[in-house]
Coordinates of C-alpha atoms and ligand atoms in Angstrom, one line a residue:
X1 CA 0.0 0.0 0.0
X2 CA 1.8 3.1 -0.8
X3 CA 1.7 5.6 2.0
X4 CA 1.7 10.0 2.2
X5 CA 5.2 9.1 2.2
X6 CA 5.1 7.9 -1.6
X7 CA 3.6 11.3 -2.6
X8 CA 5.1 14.8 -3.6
X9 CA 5.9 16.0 -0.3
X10 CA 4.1 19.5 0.7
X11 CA 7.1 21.6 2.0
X12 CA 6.4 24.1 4.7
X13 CA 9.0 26.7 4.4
X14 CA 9.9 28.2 0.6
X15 CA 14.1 28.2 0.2
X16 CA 15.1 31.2 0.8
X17 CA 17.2 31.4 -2.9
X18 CA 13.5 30.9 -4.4
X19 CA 11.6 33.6 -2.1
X20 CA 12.3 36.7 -4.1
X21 CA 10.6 34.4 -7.2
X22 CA 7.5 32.8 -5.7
X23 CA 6.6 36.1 -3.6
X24 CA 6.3 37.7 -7.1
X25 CA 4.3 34.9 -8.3
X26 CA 2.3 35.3 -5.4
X27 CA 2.0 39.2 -6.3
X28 CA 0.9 38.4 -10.0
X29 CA -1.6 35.7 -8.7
X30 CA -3.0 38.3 -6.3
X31 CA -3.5 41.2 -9.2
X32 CA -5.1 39.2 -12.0
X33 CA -7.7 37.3 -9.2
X34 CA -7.9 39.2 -6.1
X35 CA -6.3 36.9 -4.1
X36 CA -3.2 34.9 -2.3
X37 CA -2.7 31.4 -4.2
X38 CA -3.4 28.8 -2.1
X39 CA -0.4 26.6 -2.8
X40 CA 2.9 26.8 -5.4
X41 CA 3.3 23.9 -7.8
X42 CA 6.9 22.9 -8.6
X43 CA 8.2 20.8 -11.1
X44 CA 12.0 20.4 -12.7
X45 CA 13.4 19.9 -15.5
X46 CA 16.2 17.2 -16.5
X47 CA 19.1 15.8 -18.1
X48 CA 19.4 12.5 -19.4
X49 CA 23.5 11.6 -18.4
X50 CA 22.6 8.1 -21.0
X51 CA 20.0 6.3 -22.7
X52 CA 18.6 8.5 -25.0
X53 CA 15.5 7.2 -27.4
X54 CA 15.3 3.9 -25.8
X55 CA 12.3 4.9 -22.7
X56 CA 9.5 3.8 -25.2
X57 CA 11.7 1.0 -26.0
X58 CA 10.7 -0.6 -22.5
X59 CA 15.0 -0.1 -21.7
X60 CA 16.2 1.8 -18.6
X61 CA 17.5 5.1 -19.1
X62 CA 19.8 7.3 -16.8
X63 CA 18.6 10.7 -16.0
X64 CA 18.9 13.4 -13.2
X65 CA 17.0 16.5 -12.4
X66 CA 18.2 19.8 -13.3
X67 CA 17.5 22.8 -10.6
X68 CA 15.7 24.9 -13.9
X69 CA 11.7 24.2 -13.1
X70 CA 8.5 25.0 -13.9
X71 CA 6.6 26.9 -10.6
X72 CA 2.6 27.4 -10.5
X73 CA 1.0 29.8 -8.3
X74 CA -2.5 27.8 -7.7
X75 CA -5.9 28.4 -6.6
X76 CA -9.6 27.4 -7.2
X77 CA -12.2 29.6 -8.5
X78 CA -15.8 28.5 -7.8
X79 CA -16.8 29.0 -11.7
X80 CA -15.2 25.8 -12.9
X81 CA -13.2 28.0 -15.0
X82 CA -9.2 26.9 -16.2
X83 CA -7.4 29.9 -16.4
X84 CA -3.2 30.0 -16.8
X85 CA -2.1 33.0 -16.9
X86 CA 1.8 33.0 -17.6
X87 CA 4.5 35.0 -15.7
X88 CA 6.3 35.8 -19.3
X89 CA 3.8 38.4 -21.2
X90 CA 5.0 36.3 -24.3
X91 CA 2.5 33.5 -23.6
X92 CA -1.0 34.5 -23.9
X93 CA -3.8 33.9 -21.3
X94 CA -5.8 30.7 -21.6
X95 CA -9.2 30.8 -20.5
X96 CA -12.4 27.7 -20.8
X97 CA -14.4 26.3 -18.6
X98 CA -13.5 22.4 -17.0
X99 CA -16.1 20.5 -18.7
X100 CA -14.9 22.1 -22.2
X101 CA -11.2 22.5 -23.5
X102 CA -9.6 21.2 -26.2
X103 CA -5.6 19.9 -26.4
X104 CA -4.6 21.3 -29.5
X105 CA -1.7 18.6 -30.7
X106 CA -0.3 19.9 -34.0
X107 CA 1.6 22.7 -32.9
X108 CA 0.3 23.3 -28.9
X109 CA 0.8 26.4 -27.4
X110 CA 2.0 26.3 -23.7
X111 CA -1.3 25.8 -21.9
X112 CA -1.8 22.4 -24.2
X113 CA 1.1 20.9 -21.8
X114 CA -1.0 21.9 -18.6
X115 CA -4.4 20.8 -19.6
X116 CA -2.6 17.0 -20.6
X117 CA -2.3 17.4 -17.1
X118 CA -5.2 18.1 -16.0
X119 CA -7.3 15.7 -17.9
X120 CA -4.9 12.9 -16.8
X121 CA -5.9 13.5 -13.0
X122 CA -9.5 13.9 -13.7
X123 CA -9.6 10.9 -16.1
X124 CA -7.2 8.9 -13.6
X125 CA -9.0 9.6 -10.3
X126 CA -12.3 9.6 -11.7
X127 CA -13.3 12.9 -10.8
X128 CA -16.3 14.2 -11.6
X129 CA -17.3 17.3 -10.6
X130 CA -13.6 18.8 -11.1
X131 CA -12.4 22.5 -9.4
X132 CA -11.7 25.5 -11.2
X133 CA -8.7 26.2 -11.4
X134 CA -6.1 29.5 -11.3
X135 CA -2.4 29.4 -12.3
X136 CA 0.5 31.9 -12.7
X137 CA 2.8 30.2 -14.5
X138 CA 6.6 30.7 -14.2
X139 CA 9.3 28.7 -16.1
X140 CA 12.9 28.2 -15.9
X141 CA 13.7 25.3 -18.4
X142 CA 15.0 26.7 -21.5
X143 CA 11.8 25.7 -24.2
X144 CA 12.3 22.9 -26.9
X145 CA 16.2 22.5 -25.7
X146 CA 16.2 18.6 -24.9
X147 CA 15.5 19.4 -20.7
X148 CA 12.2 18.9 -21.0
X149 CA 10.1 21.8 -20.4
X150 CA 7.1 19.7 -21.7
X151 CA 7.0 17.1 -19.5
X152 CA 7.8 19.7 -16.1
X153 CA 4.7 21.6 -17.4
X154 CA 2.4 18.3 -17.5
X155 CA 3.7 16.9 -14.3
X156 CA 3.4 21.0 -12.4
X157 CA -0.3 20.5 -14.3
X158 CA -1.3 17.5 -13.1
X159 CA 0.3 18.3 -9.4
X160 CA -2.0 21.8 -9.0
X161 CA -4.8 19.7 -10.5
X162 CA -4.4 17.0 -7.8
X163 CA -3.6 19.6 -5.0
X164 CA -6.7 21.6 -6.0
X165 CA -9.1 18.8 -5.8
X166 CA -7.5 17.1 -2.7
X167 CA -6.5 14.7 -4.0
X168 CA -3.1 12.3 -3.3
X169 CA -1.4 10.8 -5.5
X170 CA 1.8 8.6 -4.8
X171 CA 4.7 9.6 -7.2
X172 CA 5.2 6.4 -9.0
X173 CA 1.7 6.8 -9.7
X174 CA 1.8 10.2 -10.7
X175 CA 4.8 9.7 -13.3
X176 CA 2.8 7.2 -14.9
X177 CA -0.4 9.2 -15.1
X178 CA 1.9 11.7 -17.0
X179 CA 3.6 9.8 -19.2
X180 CA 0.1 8.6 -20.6
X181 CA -1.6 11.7 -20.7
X182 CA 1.6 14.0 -22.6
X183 CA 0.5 11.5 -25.3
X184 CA -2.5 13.4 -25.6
X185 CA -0.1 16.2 -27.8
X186 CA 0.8 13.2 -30.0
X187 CA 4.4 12.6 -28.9
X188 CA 4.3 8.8 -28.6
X189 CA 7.3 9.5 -25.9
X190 CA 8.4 7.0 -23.0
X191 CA 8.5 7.9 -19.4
X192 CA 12.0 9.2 -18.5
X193 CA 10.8 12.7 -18.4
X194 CA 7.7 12.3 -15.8
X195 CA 9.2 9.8 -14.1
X196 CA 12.6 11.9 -13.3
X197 CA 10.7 14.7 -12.5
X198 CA 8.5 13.1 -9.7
X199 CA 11.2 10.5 -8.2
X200 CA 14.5 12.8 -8.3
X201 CA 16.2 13.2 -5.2
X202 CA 18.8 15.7 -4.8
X203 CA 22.5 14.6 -5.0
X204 CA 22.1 11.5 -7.0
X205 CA 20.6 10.6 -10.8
X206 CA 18.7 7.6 -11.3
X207 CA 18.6 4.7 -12.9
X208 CA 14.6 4.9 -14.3
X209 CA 13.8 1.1 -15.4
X210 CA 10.1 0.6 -16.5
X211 CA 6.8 -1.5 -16.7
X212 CA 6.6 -1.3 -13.7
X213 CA 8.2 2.5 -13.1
X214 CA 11.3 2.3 -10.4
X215 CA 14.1 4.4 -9.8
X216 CA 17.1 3.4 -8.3
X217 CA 20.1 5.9 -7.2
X218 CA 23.4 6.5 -9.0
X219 CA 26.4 7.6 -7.4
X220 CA 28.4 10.1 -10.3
X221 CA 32.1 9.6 -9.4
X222 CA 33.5 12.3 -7.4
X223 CA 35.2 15.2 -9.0
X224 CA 32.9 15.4 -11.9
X225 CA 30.4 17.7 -12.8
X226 CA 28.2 17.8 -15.7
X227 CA 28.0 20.7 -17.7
X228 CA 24.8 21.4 -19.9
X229 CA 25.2 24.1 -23.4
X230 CA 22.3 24.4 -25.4
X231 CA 22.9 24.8 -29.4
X232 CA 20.2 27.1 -29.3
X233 CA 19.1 24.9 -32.4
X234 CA 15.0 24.2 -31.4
X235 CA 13.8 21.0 -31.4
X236 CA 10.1 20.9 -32.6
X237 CA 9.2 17.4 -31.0
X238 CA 5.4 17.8 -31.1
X239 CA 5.2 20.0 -34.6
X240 CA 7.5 17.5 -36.7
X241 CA 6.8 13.7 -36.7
X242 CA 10.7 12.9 -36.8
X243 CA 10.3 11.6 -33.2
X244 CA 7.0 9.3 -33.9
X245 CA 8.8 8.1 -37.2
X246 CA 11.5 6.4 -34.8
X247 CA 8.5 5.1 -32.5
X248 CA 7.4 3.3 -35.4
X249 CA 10.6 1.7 -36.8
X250 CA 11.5 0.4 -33.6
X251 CA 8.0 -1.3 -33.5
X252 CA 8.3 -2.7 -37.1
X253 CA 11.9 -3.7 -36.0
X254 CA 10.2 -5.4 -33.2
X255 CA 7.6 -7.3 -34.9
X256 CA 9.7 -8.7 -37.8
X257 CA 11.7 -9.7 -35.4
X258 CA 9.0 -11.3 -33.7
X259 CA 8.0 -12.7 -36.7
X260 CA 11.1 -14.2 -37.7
X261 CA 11.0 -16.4 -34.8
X262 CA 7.7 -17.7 -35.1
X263 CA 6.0 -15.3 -32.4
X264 CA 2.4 -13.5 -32.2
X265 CA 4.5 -10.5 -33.9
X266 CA 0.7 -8.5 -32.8
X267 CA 1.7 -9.2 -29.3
X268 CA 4.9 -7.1 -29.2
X269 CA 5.4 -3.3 -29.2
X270 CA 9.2 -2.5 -28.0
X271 CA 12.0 -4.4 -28.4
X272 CA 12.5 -4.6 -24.7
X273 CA 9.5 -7.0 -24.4
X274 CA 10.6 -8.9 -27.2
X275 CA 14.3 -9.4 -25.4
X276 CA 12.9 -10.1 -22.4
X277 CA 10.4 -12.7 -24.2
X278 CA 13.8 -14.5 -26.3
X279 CA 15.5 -14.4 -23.1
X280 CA 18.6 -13.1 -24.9
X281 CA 21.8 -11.1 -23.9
X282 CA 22.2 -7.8 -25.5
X283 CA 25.2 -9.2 -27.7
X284 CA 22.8 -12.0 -29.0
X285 CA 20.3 -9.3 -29.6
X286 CA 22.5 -7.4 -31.4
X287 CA 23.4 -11.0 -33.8
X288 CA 20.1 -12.0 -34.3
X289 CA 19.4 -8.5 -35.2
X290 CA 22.4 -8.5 -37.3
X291 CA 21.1 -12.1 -39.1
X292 CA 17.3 -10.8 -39.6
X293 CA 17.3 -6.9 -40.8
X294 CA 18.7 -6.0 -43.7
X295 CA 20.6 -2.3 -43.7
X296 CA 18.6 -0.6 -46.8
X297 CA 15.6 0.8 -45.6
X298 CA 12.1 -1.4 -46.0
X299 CA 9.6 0.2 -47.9
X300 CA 5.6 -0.3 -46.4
X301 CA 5.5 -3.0 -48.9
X302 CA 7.9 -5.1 -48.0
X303 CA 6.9 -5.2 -44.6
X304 CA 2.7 -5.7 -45.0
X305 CA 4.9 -8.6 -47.0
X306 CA 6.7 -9.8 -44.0
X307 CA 4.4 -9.5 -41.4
X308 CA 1.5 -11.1 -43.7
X309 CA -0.8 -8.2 -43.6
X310 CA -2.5 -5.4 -45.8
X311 CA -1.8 -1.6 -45.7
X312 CA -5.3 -0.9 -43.6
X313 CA -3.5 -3.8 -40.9
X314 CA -0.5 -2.4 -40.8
X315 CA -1.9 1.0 -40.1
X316 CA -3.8 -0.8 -37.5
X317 CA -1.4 -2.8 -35.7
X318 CA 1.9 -0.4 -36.1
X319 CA 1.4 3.5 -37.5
X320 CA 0.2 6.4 -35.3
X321 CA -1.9 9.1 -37.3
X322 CA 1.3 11.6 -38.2
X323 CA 3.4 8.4 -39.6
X324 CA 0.7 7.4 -42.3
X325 CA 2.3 9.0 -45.1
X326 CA 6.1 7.5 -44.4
X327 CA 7.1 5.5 -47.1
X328 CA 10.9 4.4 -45.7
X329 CA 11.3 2.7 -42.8
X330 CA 15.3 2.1 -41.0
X331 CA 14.8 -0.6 -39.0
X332 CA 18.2 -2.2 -39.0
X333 CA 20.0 0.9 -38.1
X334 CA 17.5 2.0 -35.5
X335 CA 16.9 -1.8 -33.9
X336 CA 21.0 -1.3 -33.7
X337 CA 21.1 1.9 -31.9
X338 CA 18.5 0.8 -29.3
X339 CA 20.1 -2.9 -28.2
X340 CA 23.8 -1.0 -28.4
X341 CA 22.5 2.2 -26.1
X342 CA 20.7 -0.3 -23.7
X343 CA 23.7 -2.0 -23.0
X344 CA 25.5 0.9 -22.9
X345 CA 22.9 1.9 -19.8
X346 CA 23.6 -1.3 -18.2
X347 CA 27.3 -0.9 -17.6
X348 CA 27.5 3.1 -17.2
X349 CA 25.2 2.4 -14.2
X350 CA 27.8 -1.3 -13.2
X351 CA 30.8 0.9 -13.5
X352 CA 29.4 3.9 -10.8
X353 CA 28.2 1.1 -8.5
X354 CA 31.8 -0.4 -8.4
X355 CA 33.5 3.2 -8.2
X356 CA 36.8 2.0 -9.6
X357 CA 39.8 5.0 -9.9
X358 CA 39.2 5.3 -13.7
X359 CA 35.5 5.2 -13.5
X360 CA 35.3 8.8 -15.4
X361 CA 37.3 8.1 -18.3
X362 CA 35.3 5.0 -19.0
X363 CA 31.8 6.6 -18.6
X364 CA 33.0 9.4 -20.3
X365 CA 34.0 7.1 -23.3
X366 CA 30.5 5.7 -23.0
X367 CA 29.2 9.1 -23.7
X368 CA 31.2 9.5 -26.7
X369 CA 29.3 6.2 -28.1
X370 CA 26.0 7.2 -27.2
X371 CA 26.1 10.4 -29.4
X372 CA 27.9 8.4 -32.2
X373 CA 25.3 6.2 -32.1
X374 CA 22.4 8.8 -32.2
X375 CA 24.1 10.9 -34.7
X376 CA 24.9 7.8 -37.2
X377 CA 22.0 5.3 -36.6
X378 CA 19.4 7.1 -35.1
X379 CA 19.9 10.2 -36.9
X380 CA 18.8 12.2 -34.0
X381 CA 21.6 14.8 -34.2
X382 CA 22.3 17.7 -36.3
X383 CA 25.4 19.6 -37.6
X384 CA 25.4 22.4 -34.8
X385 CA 24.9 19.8 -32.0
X386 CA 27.5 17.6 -33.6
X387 CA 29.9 20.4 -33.5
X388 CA 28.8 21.9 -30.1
X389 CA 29.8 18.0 -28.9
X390 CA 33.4 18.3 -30.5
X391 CA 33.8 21.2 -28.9
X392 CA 32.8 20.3 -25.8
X393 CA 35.3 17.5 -26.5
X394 CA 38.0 20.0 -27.1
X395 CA 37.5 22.0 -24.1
X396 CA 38.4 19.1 -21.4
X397 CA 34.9 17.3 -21.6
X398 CA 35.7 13.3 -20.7
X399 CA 32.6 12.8 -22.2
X400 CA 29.6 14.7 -24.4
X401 CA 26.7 13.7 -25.7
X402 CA 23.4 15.1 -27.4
X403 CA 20.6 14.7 -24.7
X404 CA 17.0 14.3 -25.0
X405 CA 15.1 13.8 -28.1
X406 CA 17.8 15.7 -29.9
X407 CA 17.5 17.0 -33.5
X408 CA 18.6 20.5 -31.4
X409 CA 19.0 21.0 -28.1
X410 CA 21.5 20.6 -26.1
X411 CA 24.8 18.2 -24.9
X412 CA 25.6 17.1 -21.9
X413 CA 29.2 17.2 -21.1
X414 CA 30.9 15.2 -17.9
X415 CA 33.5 17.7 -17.1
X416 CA 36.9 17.2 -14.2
X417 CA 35.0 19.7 -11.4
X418 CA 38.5 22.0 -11.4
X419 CA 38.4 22.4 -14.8
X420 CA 34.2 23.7 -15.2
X421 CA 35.4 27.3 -15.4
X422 CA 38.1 27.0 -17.9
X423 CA 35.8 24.2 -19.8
X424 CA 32.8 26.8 -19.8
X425 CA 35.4 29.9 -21.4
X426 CA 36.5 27.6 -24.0
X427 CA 33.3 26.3 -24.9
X428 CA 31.7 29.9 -25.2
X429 CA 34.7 31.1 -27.4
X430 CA 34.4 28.3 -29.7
X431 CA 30.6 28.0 -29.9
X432 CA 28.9 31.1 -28.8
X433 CA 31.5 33.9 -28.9
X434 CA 31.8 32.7 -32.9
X435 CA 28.5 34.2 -33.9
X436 CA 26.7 37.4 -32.7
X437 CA 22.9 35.6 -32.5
X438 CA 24.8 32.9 -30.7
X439 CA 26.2 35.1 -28.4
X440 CA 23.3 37.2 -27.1
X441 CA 21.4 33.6 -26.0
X442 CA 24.6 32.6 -24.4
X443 CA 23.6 33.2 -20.3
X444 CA 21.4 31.0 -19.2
X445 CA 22.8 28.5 -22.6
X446 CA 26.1 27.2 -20.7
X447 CA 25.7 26.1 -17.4
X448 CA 27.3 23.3 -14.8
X449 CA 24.4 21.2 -13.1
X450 CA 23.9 19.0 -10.1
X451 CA 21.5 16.4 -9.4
X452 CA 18.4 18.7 -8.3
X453 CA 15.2 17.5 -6.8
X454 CA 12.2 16.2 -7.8
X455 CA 8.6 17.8 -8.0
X456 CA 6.7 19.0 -5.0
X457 CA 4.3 21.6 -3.5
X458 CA 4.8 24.0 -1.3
X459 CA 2.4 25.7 1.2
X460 CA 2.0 29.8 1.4
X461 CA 3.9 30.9 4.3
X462 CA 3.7 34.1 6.1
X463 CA 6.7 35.4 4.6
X464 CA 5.8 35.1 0.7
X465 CA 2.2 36.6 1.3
X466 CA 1.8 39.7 -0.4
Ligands
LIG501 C1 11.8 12.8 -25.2 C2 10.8 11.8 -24.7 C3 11.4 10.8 -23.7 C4 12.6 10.1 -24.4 C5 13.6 11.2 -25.0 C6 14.6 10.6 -25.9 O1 12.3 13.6 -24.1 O2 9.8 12.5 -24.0 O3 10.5 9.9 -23.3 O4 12.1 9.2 -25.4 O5 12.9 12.1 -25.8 O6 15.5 9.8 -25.1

């Protein structure tokens, strides 16, 4: 039975580094409806040190919260009205009532995020006769940049929606709630994001592992830091289908697959499931892979043909609505990626257990692979990340990385903690300093990190009322 204990804690006292911020959210909230919020909403962002596109795979990925958040100022309003109002004048209002919204997926504007979370509570806990609902909405996660800012909206969302309707929710629970009800934008994503952003704990990352959600600590070898730069490339997830396209050739992977060994290919989705099922090592994944999939890309022909089905099937059993129209489908290259970045997962998480004296170097070579792999067979990366990474490399990084969805976004470099300041010059000079629009979005594009905390609520205390 989980326990209060399982659930976002509800912290008394605001830190005093965040006062100055929530009293003028608190101030905002009290001009636009008349009142002190009754509670803040907090939610981070993260960075994922390894495992990148392999979540929805069913594999375990490696992730740790970033202090950069998404804060709510949250009341009720006895009209069942939503309204989100947002601390940065560039995001309009949002207005309707709680019986009648719509999440707008092709292209959603910020409030789309927040209303996923909404309906996932309501749906979830069955709630009828939900609360109207006030936010001021503050964020801190640099948008479409690979940390997440989508997912720390839908979890903040779905945590002021609970909150408001007294509701409690343990956080394993939660993160799972949240990783169904982002889908509602159409990102057929896994559950690193929502599940980091509930079960963080300050000082370590975790090891995520899935179906069901756990999340196990990882102690980072002492005298590293990691050290986040953002290309200031943005990555589009929810307006482009690139990210759904790889959903789907990693299911077509996983079916011929199935196939191939005489399965009910209907019954498998991720390749995880179907590993699990064979009862294979990664290694003999990776052969069997090798054996079945052929490198040119299979047309929708070739594999209704393999699988023994018709288009309308196929649609049925493996396509989501903005992957109709693909004609070409990678599933050697991508199957590949996902079975090498697993394993990779496995022994960056073997290697910080054991803590050896060269643990850095190694982990940091691991890195290395992990972009390789996501630049060359998952074609996740682009030329300006690719090049922010060899810089990075150049500057002292042991290790860097894309992380996140990629296609944009930003790298993750593991970094000697004496060197961060001479690392962070270098890596402005050679990426930011080189080009005037680069330049002006350097602050807050080139920071060190530590593993933050995960989401909570926090109470109105004497000294943030306004
Ligand atoms: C996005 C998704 C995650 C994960 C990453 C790639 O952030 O939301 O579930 O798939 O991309 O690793």
């Amino acid at each position: 039975m989980a326990g209060r204990r399982d659930c976002p804690e509800i912290v008394r006292k605001i830190p005093n580094s965040q006062r100055e911020r929530y009293k003028s959210l608190g101030k905002l909230y009290k001009e636009r409806f008349g009142s002190q919020p009754a509670f803040f909403a907090r939610a981070p962002g993260r960075v994922n040190l390894i495992g990148e596109h392999i979540d929805y795979c069913g594999y375990s990925v490696l992730p740790m919260a970033i202090q950069q958040d998404i804060v709510m100022a949250a009341g009720t309003n006895p009209d069942q009205m939503l309204v989100f109002t947002n601390s940065n004048p560039e995001y309009q209002e949002y207005k309707s009532s709680v019986g009648d919204y719509k999440i707008n997926s092709s292209n959603p504007l910020w409030h789309n995020y927040i209303l996923c979370g909404f309906r996932g509570i309501v749906e979830a806990e069955c709630i009828s006769n939900p609360t109207g609902m006030n936010l001021v909405v503050d964020g801190t996660v640099p948008r479409s940049a690979g940390l997440s800012s989508s997912s720390a909206l839908v979890c903040c969302g779905s945590l002021a929606t609970m909150h408001a309707n007294q509701q409690e929710i343990p956080k394993k629970k939660l993160a799972d709630i949240c990783m169904r009800c982002e889908q509602y934008i159409g990102t057929q994503g896994g559950g690193m994001d929502q599940s980091i952003c509930f079960l963080a704990e300050a000082g370590t990352a975790k090891l995520i592992e899935f179906n069901p959600i756990r999340a196990s600590n990882v102690s980072l070898p002492d005298g590293t830091t990691f050290v986040i730069s953002n290309s200031c490339v943005e990555l589009q997830k929810a307006a482009t289908s690139h990210f759904n396209i790889r959903v789907v050739e990693c299911r077509l992977a996983t079916q011929i697959l199935a196939k191939s060994k005489g399965l009910d290919w209907k019954q498998f989705k991720v390749l995880g499931k179907l590993q699990e099922s064979l009862g294979l090592s990664f290694e003999d994944m990776l052969s069997f892979m090798e054996t079945t999939l052929h490198h040119e890309p299979y047309d929708k022909k070739e594999v209704c043909g393999i699988l023994g089905v018709s288009e309308e099937e196929l649609i049925q059993a493996s396509l989501s609505a903005n992957t109709l129209d693909v004609t070409s489908f990678k599933l050697h290259d991508r199957a590949k990626h996902v079975f090498s970045e697993a394993n990779r997962v496995v022994q960056f998480k073997e290697i910080c257990d054991q803590g050896l004296g060269d643990a850095a170097s190694v982990l940091g070579g691991l890195m290395n692979d992990s972009h390789a792999s996501c630049r060359d067979l998952y074609e996740c990366s682009c030329e300006p990340l690719d090049k922010l990474v060899q810089i990075c490399r150049d500057s002292g990084a042991l290790g860097s990385r894309l992380t996140g969805a990629g296609w944009g976004g930003c790298t993750v470099s593991m970094v000697p903690s004496g060197d961060v300041d001479d690392f962070i010059a270098k890596v402005h000079a050679g990426y930011y300093a080189a080009d005037p629009k680069l330049e002006e979005k350097a602050a807050g594009s080139l920071f060190a990190t530590e593993p933050g905390s995960g989401a909570c609520m926090f109470e109105m205390d004497a000294e943030t009322t306004v």
